[in-house]
Amino acid sequence: KQWYQRRVRGNKISTMVRFPLDNFSAEGHTAGWVSNEKERKNYRLFGVTNHTGTLEGGHYIGCTRNPVSGDWFTYDDHVIRPMKGAQALKKEAYLLFYTSLSEKEDRAALR
């Protein structure tokens, strides 16, 4: 999520940014991208921090994927609930956390 400054007040940009749960390739999104095919990696989303509210105040809610089971959970203060991964794809997404796939996972994803 991005913010922009207009005079003294800042405003939150609430445009939905689409992002993948699995098989994200950073190619074309980073400076100095590795050109060697062997060194390229795909990534899997394992966490999202969502922000509701404004620049002056708001609330953060975390969502994470269990690395063993693949199940998703949402963390809202002291309340933890299971959720579907697609529910993490919200316009309130503020920070995205990706992990690189292993070579084996990467090959399987290409099939």
PDB file of N, CA and C in Angstrom:
ATOM      1  N   LYS A   1       0.860  -1.173   0.000  1.00  0.00           N
ATOM      2  CA  LYS A   1       0.000   0.000   0.000  1.00  0.00           C
ATOM      3  C   LYS A   1       0.888   1.210   0.000  1.00  0.00           C
ATOM      4  N   GLN A   2       0.477   2.228  -0.690  1.00  0.00           N
ATOM      5  CA  GLN A   2       1.274   3.436  -0.746  1.00  0.00           C
ATOM      6  C   GLN A   2       0.482   4.610  -0.203  1.00  0.00           C
ATOM      7  N   TRP A   3       1.233   5.624   0.156  1.00  0.00           N
ATOM      8  CA  TRP A   3       0.650   6.853   0.688  1.00  0.00           C
ATOM      9  C   TRP A   3       1.117   8.001  -0.188  1.00  0.00           C
ATOM     10  N   TYR A   4       0.329   9.034  -0.277  1.00  0.00           N
ATOM     11  CA  TYR A   4       0.794  10.232  -0.964  1.00  0.00           C
ATOM     12  C   TYR A   4       0.529  11.431  -0.076  1.00  0.00           C
ATOM     13  N   GLN A   5       1.346  12.439  -0.226  1.00  0.00           N
ATOM     14  CA  GLN A   5       1.282  13.630   0.616  1.00  0.00           C
ATOM     15  C   GLN A   5       0.660  14.772  -0.172  1.00  0.00           C
ATOM     16  N   ARG A   6      -0.358  15.368   0.370  1.00  0.00           N
ATOM     17  CA  ARG A   6      -0.963  16.553  -0.224  1.00  0.00           C
ATOM     18  C   ARG A   6      -1.015  17.622   0.860  1.00  0.00           C
ATOM     19  N   ARG A   7      -0.158  18.618   0.694  1.00  0.00           N
ATOM     20  CA  ARG A   7       0.001  19.681   1.686  1.00  0.00           C
ATOM     21  C   ARG A   7       0.386  19.076   3.024  1.00  0.00           C
ATOM     22  N   VAL A   8      -0.383  19.328   4.069  1.00  0.00           N
ATOM     23  CA  VAL A   8      -0.033  18.834   5.401  1.00  0.00           C
ATOM     24  C   VAL A   8      -0.529  17.409   5.623  1.00  0.00           C
ATOM     25  N   ARG A   9      -1.636  17.069   4.990  1.00  0.00           N
ATOM     26  CA  ARG A   9      -2.248  15.754   5.212  1.00  0.00           C
ATOM     27  C   ARG A   9      -1.727  14.707   4.240  1.00  0.00           C
ATOM     28  N   GLY A  10      -1.645  13.484   4.708  1.00  0.00           N
ATOM     29  CA  GLY A  10      -1.317  12.365   3.842  1.00  0.00           C
ATOM     30  C   GLY A  10      -2.565  11.548   3.602  1.00  0.00           C
ATOM     31  N   ASN A  11      -2.638  10.889   2.480  1.00  0.00           N
ATOM     32  CA  ASN A  11      -3.785  10.049   2.147  1.00  0.00           C
ATOM     33  C   ASN A  11      -3.313   8.672   1.717  1.00  0.00           C
ATOM     34  N   LYS A  12      -4.116   7.703   2.032  1.00  0.00           N
ATOM     35  CA  LYS A  12      -3.817   6.324   1.675  1.00  0.00           C
ATOM     36  C   LYS A  12      -4.365   6.043   0.282  1.00  0.00           C
ATOM     37  N   ILE A  13      -3.573   5.408  -0.546  1.00  0.00           N
ATOM     38  CA  ILE A  13      -4.036   4.996  -1.864  1.00  0.00           C
ATOM     39  C   ILE A  13      -4.738   3.654  -1.691  1.00  0.00           C
ATOM     40  N   SER A  14      -6.005   3.584  -2.052  1.00  0.00           N
ATOM     41  CA  SER A  14      -6.784   2.372  -1.779  1.00  0.00           C
ATOM     42  C   SER A  14      -7.025   1.517  -3.020  1.00  0.00           C
ATOM     43  N   THR A  15      -6.244   1.719  -4.063  1.00  0.00           N
ATOM     44  CA  THR A  15      -6.374   0.922  -5.281  1.00  0.00           C
ATOM     45  C   THR A  15      -5.944  -0.518  -5.015  1.00  0.00           C
ATOM     46  N   MET A  16      -6.725  -1.466  -5.506  1.00  0.00           N
ATOM     47  CA  MET A  16      -6.388  -2.882  -5.359  1.00  0.00           C
ATOM     48  C   MET A  16      -5.159  -3.203  -6.203  1.00  0.00           C
ATOM     49  N   VAL A  17      -4.171  -3.826  -5.590  1.00  0.00           N
ATOM     50  CA  VAL A  17      -2.986  -4.302  -6.297  1.00  0.00           C
ATOM     51  C   VAL A  17      -3.065  -5.818  -6.310  1.00  0.00           C
ATOM     52  N   ARG A  18      -3.127  -6.398  -7.481  1.00  0.00           N
ATOM     53  CA  ARG A  18      -3.230  -7.860  -7.594  1.00  0.00           C
ATOM     54  C   ARG A  18      -1.861  -8.486  -7.368  1.00  0.00           C
ATOM     55  N   PHE A  19      -1.839  -9.553  -6.595  1.00  0.00           N
ATOM     56  CA  PHE A  19      -0.592 -10.259  -6.315  1.00  0.00           C
ATOM     57  C   PHE A  19      -0.884 -11.741  -6.189  1.00  0.00           C
ATOM     58  N   PRO A  20       0.038 -12.592  -6.649  1.00  0.00           N
ATOM     59  CA  PRO A  20      -0.204 -14.033  -6.656  1.00  0.00           C
ATOM     60  C   PRO A  20       0.102 -14.695  -5.312  1.00  0.00           C
ATOM     61  N   LEU A  21      -0.638 -15.763  -5.009  1.00  0.00           N
ATOM     62  CA  LEU A  21      -0.350 -16.582  -3.834  1.00  0.00           C
ATOM     63  C   LEU A  21       0.850 -17.486  -4.102  1.00  0.00           C
ATOM     64  N   ASP A  22       0.941 -18.015  -5.304  1.00  0.00           N
ATOM     65  CA  ASP A  22       1.987 -18.976  -5.656  1.00  0.00           C
ATOM     66  C   ASP A  22       2.634 -18.605  -6.984  1.00  0.00           C
ATOM     67  N   ASN A  23       3.848 -19.109  -7.159  1.00  0.00           N
ATOM     68  CA  ASN A  23       4.573 -19.005  -8.429  1.00  0.00           C
ATOM     69  C   ASN A  23       4.768 -17.565  -8.902  1.00  0.00           C
ATOM     70  N   PHE A  24       5.075 -16.684  -7.972  1.00  0.00           N
ATOM     71  CA  PHE A  24       5.381 -15.303  -8.330  1.00  0.00           C
ATOM     72  C   PHE A  24       6.813 -15.224  -8.839  1.00  0.00           C
ATOM     73  N   SER A  25       6.983 -14.630  -9.994  1.00  0.00           N
ATOM     74  CA  SER A  25       8.318 -14.396 -10.540  1.00  0.00           C
ATOM     75  C   SER A  25       8.593 -12.903 -10.427  1.00  0.00           C
ATOM     76  N   ALA A  26       9.725 -12.558  -9.840  1.00  0.00           N
ATOM     77  CA  ALA A  26      10.086 -11.151  -9.683  1.00  0.00           C
ATOM     78  C   ALA A  26      10.719 -10.582 -10.946  1.00  0.00           C
ATOM     79  N   GLU A  27      10.847 -11.408 -11.970  1.00  0.00           N
ATOM     80  CA  GLU A  27      11.458 -10.950 -13.223  1.00  0.00           C
ATOM     81  C   GLU A  27      10.695  -9.746 -13.759  1.00  0.00           C
ATOM     82  N   GLY A  28      11.436  -8.717 -14.087  1.00  0.00           N
ATOM     83  CA  GLY A  28      10.831  -7.500 -14.595  1.00  0.00           C
ATOM     84  C   GLY A  28      10.357  -6.543 -13.508  1.00  0.00           C
ATOM     85  N   HIS A  29      10.430  -6.975 -12.248  1.00  0.00           N
ATOM     86  CA  HIS A  29       9.988  -6.140 -11.127  1.00  0.00           C
ATOM     87  C   HIS A  29      11.147  -5.681 -10.257  1.00  0.00           C
ATOM     88  N   THR A  30      12.360  -6.121 -10.574  1.00  0.00           N
ATOM     89  CA  THR A  30      13.514  -5.777  -9.752  1.00  0.00           C
ATOM     90  C   THR A  30      14.652  -5.268 -10.624  1.00  0.00           C
ATOM     91  N   ALA A  31      15.488  -4.442 -10.048  1.00  0.00           N
ATOM     92  CA  ALA A  31      16.662  -3.941 -10.765  1.00  0.00           C
ATOM     93  C   ALA A  31      17.745  -5.008 -10.726  1.00  0.00           C
ATOM     94  N   GLY A  32      18.494  -5.138 -11.806  1.00  0.00           N
ATOM     95  CA  GLY A  32      19.598  -6.090 -11.836  1.00  0.00           C
ATOM     96  C   GLY A  32      19.147  -7.532 -11.752  1.00  0.00           C
ATOM     97  N   TRP A  33      18.028  -7.847 -12.397  1.00  0.00           N
ATOM     98  CA  TRP A  33      17.492  -9.211 -12.327  1.00  0.00           C
ATOM     99  C   TRP A  33      18.506 -10.207 -12.879  1.00  0.00           C
ATOM    100  N   VAL A  34      18.596 -11.363 -12.256  1.00  0.00           N
ATOM    101  CA  VAL A  34      19.518 -12.412 -12.669  1.00  0.00           C
ATOM    102  C   VAL A  34      19.111 -12.920 -14.046  1.00  0.00           C
ATOM    103  N   SER A  35      20.048 -12.933 -14.975  1.00  0.00           N
ATOM    104  CA  SER A  35      19.718 -13.374 -16.330  1.00  0.00           C
ATOM    105  C   SER A  35      19.964 -14.860 -16.529  1.00  0.00           C
ATOM    106  N   ASN A  36      20.689 -15.486 -15.610  1.00  0.00           N
ATOM    107  CA  ASN A  36      20.977 -16.906 -15.711  1.00  0.00           C
ATOM    108  C   ASN A  36      19.723 -17.695 -15.332  1.00  0.00           C
ATOM    109  N   GLU A  37      19.217 -18.483 -16.258  1.00  0.00           N
ATOM    110  CA  GLU A  37      17.979 -19.248 -16.043  1.00  0.00           C
ATOM    111  C   GLU A  37      18.043 -20.108 -14.781  1.00  0.00           C
ATOM    112  N   LYS A  38      19.230 -20.700 -14.484  1.00  0.00           N
ATOM    113  CA  LYS A  38      19.372 -21.566 -13.304  1.00  0.00           C
ATOM    114  C   LYS A  38      19.186 -20.790 -12.004  1.00  0.00           C
ATOM    115  N   GLU A  39      19.496 -19.509 -12.016  1.00  0.00           N
ATOM    116  CA  GLU A  39      19.433 -18.730 -10.789  1.00  0.00           C
ATOM    117  C   GLU A  39      18.090 -18.032 -10.579  1.00  0.00           C
ATOM    118  N   ARG A  40      17.227 -18.086 -11.557  1.00  0.00           N
ATOM    119  CA  ARG A  40      15.905 -17.476 -11.406  1.00  0.00           C
ATOM    120  C   ARG A  40      15.068 -18.312 -10.459  1.00  0.00           C
ATOM    121  N   LYS A  41      14.262 -17.652  -9.670  1.00  0.00           N
ATOM    122  CA  LYS A  41      13.418 -18.353  -8.709  1.00  0.00           C
ATOM    123  C   LYS A  41      11.984 -17.850  -8.805  1.00  0.00           C
ATOM    124  N   ASN A  42      11.081 -18.708  -8.399  1.00  0.00           N
ATOM    125  CA  ASN A  42       9.701 -18.314  -8.191  1.00  0.00           C
ATOM    126  C   ASN A  42       9.459 -18.282  -6.694  1.00  0.00           C
ATOM    127  N   TYR A  43       8.414 -17.576  -6.303  1.00  0.00           N
ATOM    128  CA  TYR A  43       8.170 -17.336  -4.890  1.00  0.00           C
ATOM    129  C   TYR A  43       6.735 -17.686  -4.517  1.00  0.00           C
ATOM    130  N   ARG A  44       6.555 -18.018  -3.238  1.00  0.00           N
ATOM    131  CA  ARG A  44       5.236 -18.340  -2.681  1.00  0.00           C
ATOM    132  C   ARG A  44       4.939 -17.353  -1.555  1.00  0.00           C
ATOM    133  N   LEU A  45       3.739 -16.795  -1.587  1.00  0.00           N
ATOM    134  CA  LEU A  45       3.311 -15.881  -0.539  1.00  0.00           C
ATOM    135  C   LEU A  45       3.112 -16.659   0.755  1.00  0.00           C
ATOM    136  N   PHE A  46       3.710 -16.182   1.852  1.00  0.00           N
ATOM    137  CA  PHE A  46       3.475 -16.851   3.131  1.00  0.00           C
ATOM    138  C   PHE A  46       2.928 -15.910   4.195  1.00  0.00           C
ATOM    139  N   GLY A  47       2.823 -14.636   3.892  1.00  0.00           N
ATOM    140  CA  GLY A  47       2.271 -13.715   4.877  1.00  0.00           C
ATOM    141  C   GLY A  47       1.849 -12.395   4.265  1.00  0.00           C
ATOM    142  N   VAL A  48       0.843 -11.799   4.874  1.00  0.00           N
ATOM    143  CA  VAL A  48       0.338 -10.492   4.451  1.00  0.00           C
ATOM    144  C   VAL A  48       0.014  -9.694   5.705  1.00  0.00           C
ATOM    145  N   THR A  49       0.393  -8.431   5.695  1.00  0.00           N
ATOM    146  CA  THR A  49      -0.063  -7.505   6.726  1.00  0.00           C
ATOM    147  C   THR A  49      -1.070  -6.583   6.061  1.00  0.00           C
ATOM    148  N   ASN A  50      -2.284  -6.550   6.591  1.00  0.00           N
ATOM    149  CA  ASN A  50      -3.333  -5.676   6.072  1.00  0.00           C
ATOM    150  C   ASN A  50      -3.465  -4.463   6.983  1.00  0.00           C
ATOM    151  N   HIS A  51      -3.744  -3.310   6.395  1.00  0.00           N
ATOM    152  CA  HIS A  51      -3.952  -2.086   7.168  1.00  0.00           C
ATOM    153  C   HIS A  51      -5.320  -1.517   6.835  1.00  0.00           C
ATOM    154  N   THR A  52      -6.113  -1.289   7.865  1.00  0.00           N
ATOM    155  CA  THR A  52      -7.388  -0.593   7.690  1.00  0.00           C
ATOM    156  C   THR A  52      -7.270   0.745   8.400  1.00  0.00           C
ATOM    157  N   GLY A  53      -7.934   1.733   7.877  1.00  0.00           N
ATOM    158  CA  GLY A  53      -7.888   3.048   8.505  1.00  0.00           C
ATOM    159  C   GLY A  53      -7.187   4.057   7.628  1.00  0.00           C
ATOM    160  N   THR A  54      -6.652   5.099   8.265  1.00  0.00           N
ATOM    161  CA  THR A  54      -6.028   6.208   7.563  1.00  0.00           C
ATOM    162  C   THR A  54      -4.600   6.389   8.040  1.00  0.00           C
ATOM    163  N   LEU A  55      -3.940   7.406   7.513  1.00  0.00           N
ATOM    164  CA  LEU A  55      -2.584   7.729   7.931  1.00  0.00           C
ATOM    165  C   LEU A  55      -2.560   8.172   9.395  1.00  0.00           C
ATOM    166  N   GLU A  56      -3.642   8.804   9.831  1.00  0.00           N
ATOM    167  CA  GLU A  56      -3.705   9.295  11.214  1.00  0.00           C
ATOM    168  C   GLU A  56      -3.985   8.187  12.227  1.00  0.00           C
ATOM    169  N   GLY A  57      -4.536   7.088  11.795  1.00  0.00           N
ATOM    170  CA  GLY A  57      -4.860   6.000  12.716  1.00  0.00           C
ATOM    171  C   GLY A  57      -5.421   4.819  11.959  1.00  0.00           C
ATOM    172  N   GLY A  58      -5.281   3.652  12.526  1.00  0.00           N
ATOM    173  CA  GLY A  58      -5.789   2.472  11.846  1.00  0.00           C
ATOM    174  C   GLY A  58      -5.484   1.217  12.637  1.00  0.00           C
ATOM    175  N   HIS A  59      -5.609   0.100  11.957  1.00  0.00           N
ATOM    176  CA  HIS A  59      -5.450  -1.199  12.600  1.00  0.00           C
ATOM    177  C   HIS A  59      -4.757  -2.140  11.623  1.00  0.00           C
ATOM    178  N   TYR A  60      -3.858  -2.967  12.139  1.00  0.00           N
ATOM    179  CA  TYR A  60      -3.141  -3.950  11.327  1.00  0.00           C
ATOM    180  C   TYR A  60      -3.633  -5.356  11.662  1.00  0.00           C
ATOM    181  N   ILE A  61      -3.828  -6.162  10.623  1.00  0.00           N
ATOM    182  CA  ILE A  61      -4.255  -7.554  10.779  1.00  0.00           C
ATOM    183  C   ILE A  61      -3.286  -8.406   9.963  1.00  0.00           C
ATOM    184  N   GLY A  62      -2.757  -9.455  10.573  1.00  0.00           N
ATOM    185  CA  GLY A  62      -1.802 -10.327   9.901  1.00  0.00           C
ATOM    186  C   GLY A  62      -2.454 -11.588   9.385  1.00  0.00           C
ATOM    187  N   CYS A  63      -1.933 -12.103   8.287  1.00  0.00           N
ATOM    188  CA  CYS A  63      -2.362 -13.380   7.711  1.00  0.00           C
ATOM    189  C   CYS A  63      -1.098 -14.157   7.377  1.00  0.00           C
ATOM    190  N   THR A  64      -1.045 -15.435   7.763  1.00  0.00           N
ATOM    191  CA  THR A  64       0.123 -16.248   7.434  1.00  0.00           C
ATOM    192  C   THR A  64      -0.296 -17.635   6.973  1.00  0.00           C
ATOM    193  N   ARG A  65       0.608 -18.238   6.203  1.00  0.00           N
ATOM    194  CA  ARG A  65       0.412 -19.603   5.708  1.00  0.00           C
ATOM    195  C   ARG A  65       1.318 -20.530   6.502  1.00  0.00           C
ATOM    196  N   ASN A  66       0.752 -21.613   7.026  1.00  0.00           N
ATOM    197  CA  ASN A  66       1.540 -22.615   7.728  1.00  0.00           C
ATOM    198  C   ASN A  66       2.443 -23.306   6.711  1.00  0.00           C
ATOM    199  N   PRO A  67       3.768 -23.335   6.938  1.00  0.00           N
ATOM    200  CA  PRO A  67       4.678 -23.895   5.940  1.00  0.00           C
ATOM    201  C   PRO A  67       4.551 -25.409   5.756  1.00  0.00           C
ATOM    202  N   VAL A  68       3.996 -26.109   6.721  1.00  0.00           N
ATOM    203  CA  VAL A  68       3.857 -27.563   6.624  1.00  0.00           C
ATOM    204  C   VAL A  68       2.522 -27.949   5.984  1.00  0.00           C
ATOM    205  N   SER A  69       1.434 -27.421   6.538  1.00  0.00           N
ATOM    206  CA  SER A  69       0.103 -27.810   6.053  1.00  0.00           C
ATOM    207  C   SER A  69      -0.380 -26.950   4.890  1.00  0.00           C
ATOM    208  N   GLY A  70       0.150 -25.734   4.775  1.00  0.00           N
ATOM    209  CA  GLY A  70      -0.327 -24.819   3.739  1.00  0.00           C
ATOM    210  C   GLY A  70      -1.590 -24.076   4.130  1.00  0.00           C
ATOM    211  N   ASP A  71      -2.112 -24.351   5.334  1.00  0.00           N
ATOM    212  CA  ASP A  71      -3.324 -23.677   5.811  1.00  0.00           C
ATOM    213  C   ASP A  71      -3.021 -22.222   6.146  1.00  0.00           C
ATOM    214  N   TRP A  72      -4.010 -21.367   5.931  1.00  0.00           N
ATOM    215  CA  TRP A  72      -3.886 -19.940   6.222  1.00  0.00           C
ATOM    216  C   TRP A  72      -4.605 -19.589   7.520  1.00  0.00           C
ATOM    217  N   PHE A  73      -4.045 -18.594   8.236  1.00  0.00           N
ATOM    218  CA  PHE A  73      -4.640 -18.095   9.474  1.00  0.00           C
ATOM    219  C   PHE A  73      -4.590 -16.582   9.483  1.00  0.00           C
ATOM    220  N   THR A  74      -5.573 -15.971  10.108  1.00  0.00           N
ATOM    221  CA  THR A  74      -5.586 -14.523  10.279  1.00  0.00           C
ATOM    222  C   THR A  74      -5.416 -14.202  11.763  1.00  0.00           C
ATOM    223  N   TYR A  75      -4.653 -13.165  12.050  1.00  0.00           N
ATOM    224  CA  TYR A  75      -4.328 -12.754  13.426  1.00  0.00           C
ATOM    225  C   TYR A  75      -4.803 -11.326  13.621  1.00  0.00           C
ATOM    226  N   ASP A  76      -5.861 -11.173  14.403  1.00  0.00           N
ATOM    227  CA  ASP A  76      -6.441  -9.865  14.678  1.00  0.00           C
ATOM    228  C   ASP A  76      -6.406  -9.653  16.187  1.00  0.00           C
ATOM    229  N   ASP A  77      -5.368  -8.962  16.635  1.00  0.00           N
ATOM    230  CA  ASP A  77      -5.099  -8.819  18.066  1.00  0.00           C
ATOM    231  C   ASP A  77      -4.976 -10.211  18.693  1.00  0.00           C
ATOM    232  N   HIS A  78      -5.820 -10.551  19.635  1.00  0.00           N
ATOM    233  CA  HIS A  78      -5.708 -11.845  20.314  1.00  0.00           C
ATOM    234  C   HIS A  78      -6.543 -12.942  19.648  1.00  0.00           C
ATOM    235  N   VAL A  79      -7.246 -12.622  18.572  1.00  0.00           N
ATOM    236  CA  VAL A  79      -8.114 -13.585  17.889  1.00  0.00           C
ATOM    237  C   VAL A  79      -7.387 -14.182  16.688  1.00  0.00           C
ATOM    238  N   ILE A  80      -7.283 -15.512  16.661  1.00  0.00           N
ATOM    239  CA  ILE A  80      -6.651 -16.235  15.558  1.00  0.00           C
ATOM    240  C   ILE A  80      -7.715 -17.125  14.930  1.00  0.00           C
ATOM    241  N   ARG A  81      -7.865 -17.014  13.604  1.00  0.00           N
ATOM    242  CA  ARG A  81      -8.890 -17.798  12.909  1.00  0.00           C
ATOM    243  C   ARG A  81      -8.315 -18.418  11.641  1.00  0.00           C
ATOM    244  N   PRO A  82      -8.800 -19.618  11.276  1.00  0.00           N
ATOM    245  CA  PRO A  82      -8.414 -20.165   9.968  1.00  0.00           C
ATOM    246  C   PRO A  82      -9.087 -19.354   8.869  1.00  0.00           C
ATOM    247  N   MET A  83      -8.463 -19.341   7.706  1.00  0.00           N
ATOM    248  CA  MET A  83      -9.027 -18.619   6.575  1.00  0.00           C
ATOM    249  C   MET A  83      -8.592 -19.291   5.280  1.00  0.00           C
ATOM    250  N   LYS A  84      -9.213 -18.934   4.187  1.00  0.00           N
ATOM    251  CA  LYS A  84      -8.796 -19.415   2.866  1.00  0.00           C
ATOM    252  C   LYS A  84      -7.739 -18.452   2.339  1.00  0.00           C
ATOM    253  N   GLY A  85      -6.747 -18.976   1.628  1.00  0.00           N
ATOM    254  CA  GLY A  85      -5.672 -18.143   1.108  1.00  0.00           C
ATOM    255  C   GLY A  85      -6.158 -16.982   0.269  1.00  0.00           C
ATOM    256  N   ALA A  86      -7.205 -17.202  -0.519  1.00  0.00           N
ATOM    257  CA  ALA A  86      -7.723 -16.137  -1.382  1.00  0.00           C
ATOM    258  C   ALA A  86      -8.230 -14.950  -0.577  1.00  0.00           C
ATOM    259  N   GLN A  87      -8.596 -15.175   0.685  1.00  0.00           N
ATOM    260  CA  GLN A  87      -9.063 -14.080   1.531  1.00  0.00           C
ATOM    261  C   GLN A  87      -7.927 -13.117   1.881  1.00  0.00           C
ATOM    262  N   ALA A  88      -6.688 -13.547   1.695  1.00  0.00           N
ATOM    263  CA  ALA A  88      -5.542 -12.673   1.956  1.00  0.00           C
ATOM    264  C   ALA A  88      -5.373 -11.644   0.844  1.00  0.00           C
ATOM    265  N   LEU A  89      -6.010 -11.881  -0.296  1.00  0.00           N
ATOM    266  CA  LEU A  89      -5.879 -10.998  -1.460  1.00  0.00           C
ATOM    267  C   LEU A  89      -6.851  -9.837  -1.337  1.00  0.00           C
ATOM    268  N   LYS A  90      -6.495  -8.863  -0.513  1.00  0.00           N
ATOM    269  CA  LYS A  90      -7.373  -7.725  -0.250  1.00  0.00           C
ATOM    270  C   LYS A  90      -6.723  -6.417  -0.665  1.00  0.00           C
ATOM    271  N   LYS A  91      -7.557  -5.411  -0.882  1.00  0.00           N
ATOM    272  CA  LYS A  91      -7.001  -4.098  -1.228  1.00  0.00           C
ATOM    273  C   LYS A  91      -6.327  -3.460  -0.023  1.00  0.00           C
ATOM    274  N   GLU A  92      -6.582  -3.965   1.185  1.00  0.00           N
ATOM    275  CA  GLU A  92      -5.933  -3.440   2.387  1.00  0.00           C
ATOM    276  C   GLU A  92      -4.520  -3.987   2.590  1.00  0.00           C
ATOM    277  N   ALA A  93      -4.063  -4.875   1.692  1.00  0.00           N
ATOM    278  CA  ALA A  93      -2.720  -5.458   1.827  1.00  0.00           C
ATOM    279  C   ALA A  93      -1.681  -4.341   1.865  1.00  0.00           C
ATOM    280  N   TYR A  94      -0.838  -4.370   2.882  1.00  0.00           N
ATOM    281  CA  TYR A  94       0.158  -3.323   3.105  1.00  0.00           C
ATOM    282  C   TYR A  94       1.574  -3.855   2.904  1.00  0.00           C
ATOM    283  N   LEU A  95       1.854  -5.025   3.460  1.00  0.00           N
ATOM    284  CA  LEU A  95       3.147  -5.693   3.290  1.00  0.00           C
ATOM    285  C   LEU A  95       2.903  -7.128   2.834  1.00  0.00           C
ATOM    286  N   LEU A  96       3.702  -7.584   1.873  1.00  0.00           N
ATOM    287  CA  LEU A  96       3.619  -8.960   1.380  1.00  0.00           C
ATOM    288  C   LEU A  96       4.919  -9.665   1.714  1.00  0.00           C
ATOM    289  N   PHE A  97       4.827 -10.905   2.173  1.00  0.00           N
ATOM    290  CA  PHE A  97       6.007 -11.688   2.530  1.00  0.00           C
ATOM    291  C   PHE A  97       6.053 -12.940   1.665  1.00  0.00           C
ATOM    292  N   TYR A  98       7.116 -13.056   0.865  1.00  0.00           N
ATOM    293  CA  TYR A  98       7.294 -14.193  -0.034  1.00  0.00           C
ATOM    294  C   TYR A  98       8.532 -14.978   0.366  1.00  0.00           C
ATOM    295  N   THR A  99       8.501 -16.275   0.087  1.00  0.00           N
ATOM    296  CA  THR A  99       9.665 -17.138   0.263  1.00  0.00           C
ATOM    297  C   THR A  99       9.960 -17.809  -1.073  1.00  0.00           C
ATOM    298  N   SER A 100      11.232 -18.049  -1.333  1.00  0.00           N
ATOM    299  CA  SER A 100      11.570 -18.670  -2.613  1.00  0.00           C
ATOM    300  C   SER A 100      11.207 -20.154  -2.585  1.00  0.00           C
ATOM    301  N   LEU A 101      10.777 -20.651  -3.728  1.00  0.00           N
ATOM    302  CA  LEU A 101      10.455 -22.065  -3.851  1.00  0.00           C
ATOM    303  C   LEU A 101      11.740 -22.855  -4.051  1.00  0.00           C
ATOM    304  N   SER A 102      11.764 -24.062  -3.547  1.00  0.00           N
ATOM    305  CA  SER A 102      12.909 -24.938  -3.784  1.00  0.00           C
ATOM    306  C   SER A 102      12.899 -25.336  -5.257  1.00  0.00           C
ATOM    307  N   GLU A 103      14.010 -25.868  -5.739  1.00  0.00           N
ATOM    308  CA  GLU A 103      14.073 -26.297  -7.151  1.00  0.00           C
ATOM    309  C   GLU A 103      12.975 -27.320  -7.436  1.00  0.00           C
ATOM    310  N   LYS A 104      12.746 -28.237  -6.506  1.00  0.00           N
ATOM    311  CA  LYS A 104      11.737 -29.287  -6.683  1.00  0.00           C
ATOM    312  C   LYS A 104      10.338 -28.663  -6.769  1.00  0.00           C
ATOM    313  N   GLU A 105      10.036 -27.737  -5.864  1.00  0.00           N
ATOM    314  CA  GLU A 105       8.720 -27.073  -5.886  1.00  0.00           C
ATOM    315  C   GLU A 105       8.561 -26.253  -7.157  1.00  0.00           C
ATOM    316  N   ASP A 106       9.633 -25.600  -7.561  1.00  0.00           N
ATOM    317  CA  ASP A 106       9.612 -24.762  -8.751  1.00  0.00           C
ATOM    318  C   ASP A 106       9.325 -25.595 -10.002  1.00  0.00           C
ATOM    319  N   ARG A 107       9.990 -26.743 -10.122  1.00  0.00           N
ATOM    320  CA  ARG A 107       9.774 -27.632 -11.279  1.00  0.00           C
ATOM    321  C   ARG A 107       8.342 -28.146 -11.273  1.00  0.00           C
ATOM    322  N   ALA A 108       7.815 -28.523 -10.105  1.00  0.00           N
ATOM    323  CA  ALA A 108       6.455 -29.043 -10.008  1.00  0.00           C
ATOM    324  C   ALA A 108       5.448 -27.966 -10.387  1.00  0.00           C
ATOM    325  N   ALA A 109       5.734 -26.729 -10.050  1.00  0.00           N
ATOM    326  CA  ALA A 109       4.809 -25.635 -10.362  1.00  0.00           C
ATOM    327  C   ALA A 109       4.739 -25.359 -11.854  1.00  0.00           C
ATOM    328  N   LEU A 110       5.795 -25.679 -12.578  1.00  0.00           N
ATOM    329  CA  LEU A 110       5.822 -25.425 -14.014  1.00  0.00           C
ATOM    330  C   LEU A 110       5.037 -26.463 -14.798  1.00  0.00           C
ATOM    331  N   ARG A 111       4.705 -27.583 -14.181  1.00  0.00           N
ATOM    332  CA  ARG A 111       3.953 -28.638 -14.881  1.00  0.00           C
ATOM    333  C   ARG A 111       2.504 -28.289 -15.002  1.00  0.00           C
TER     334      ARG A 111
END
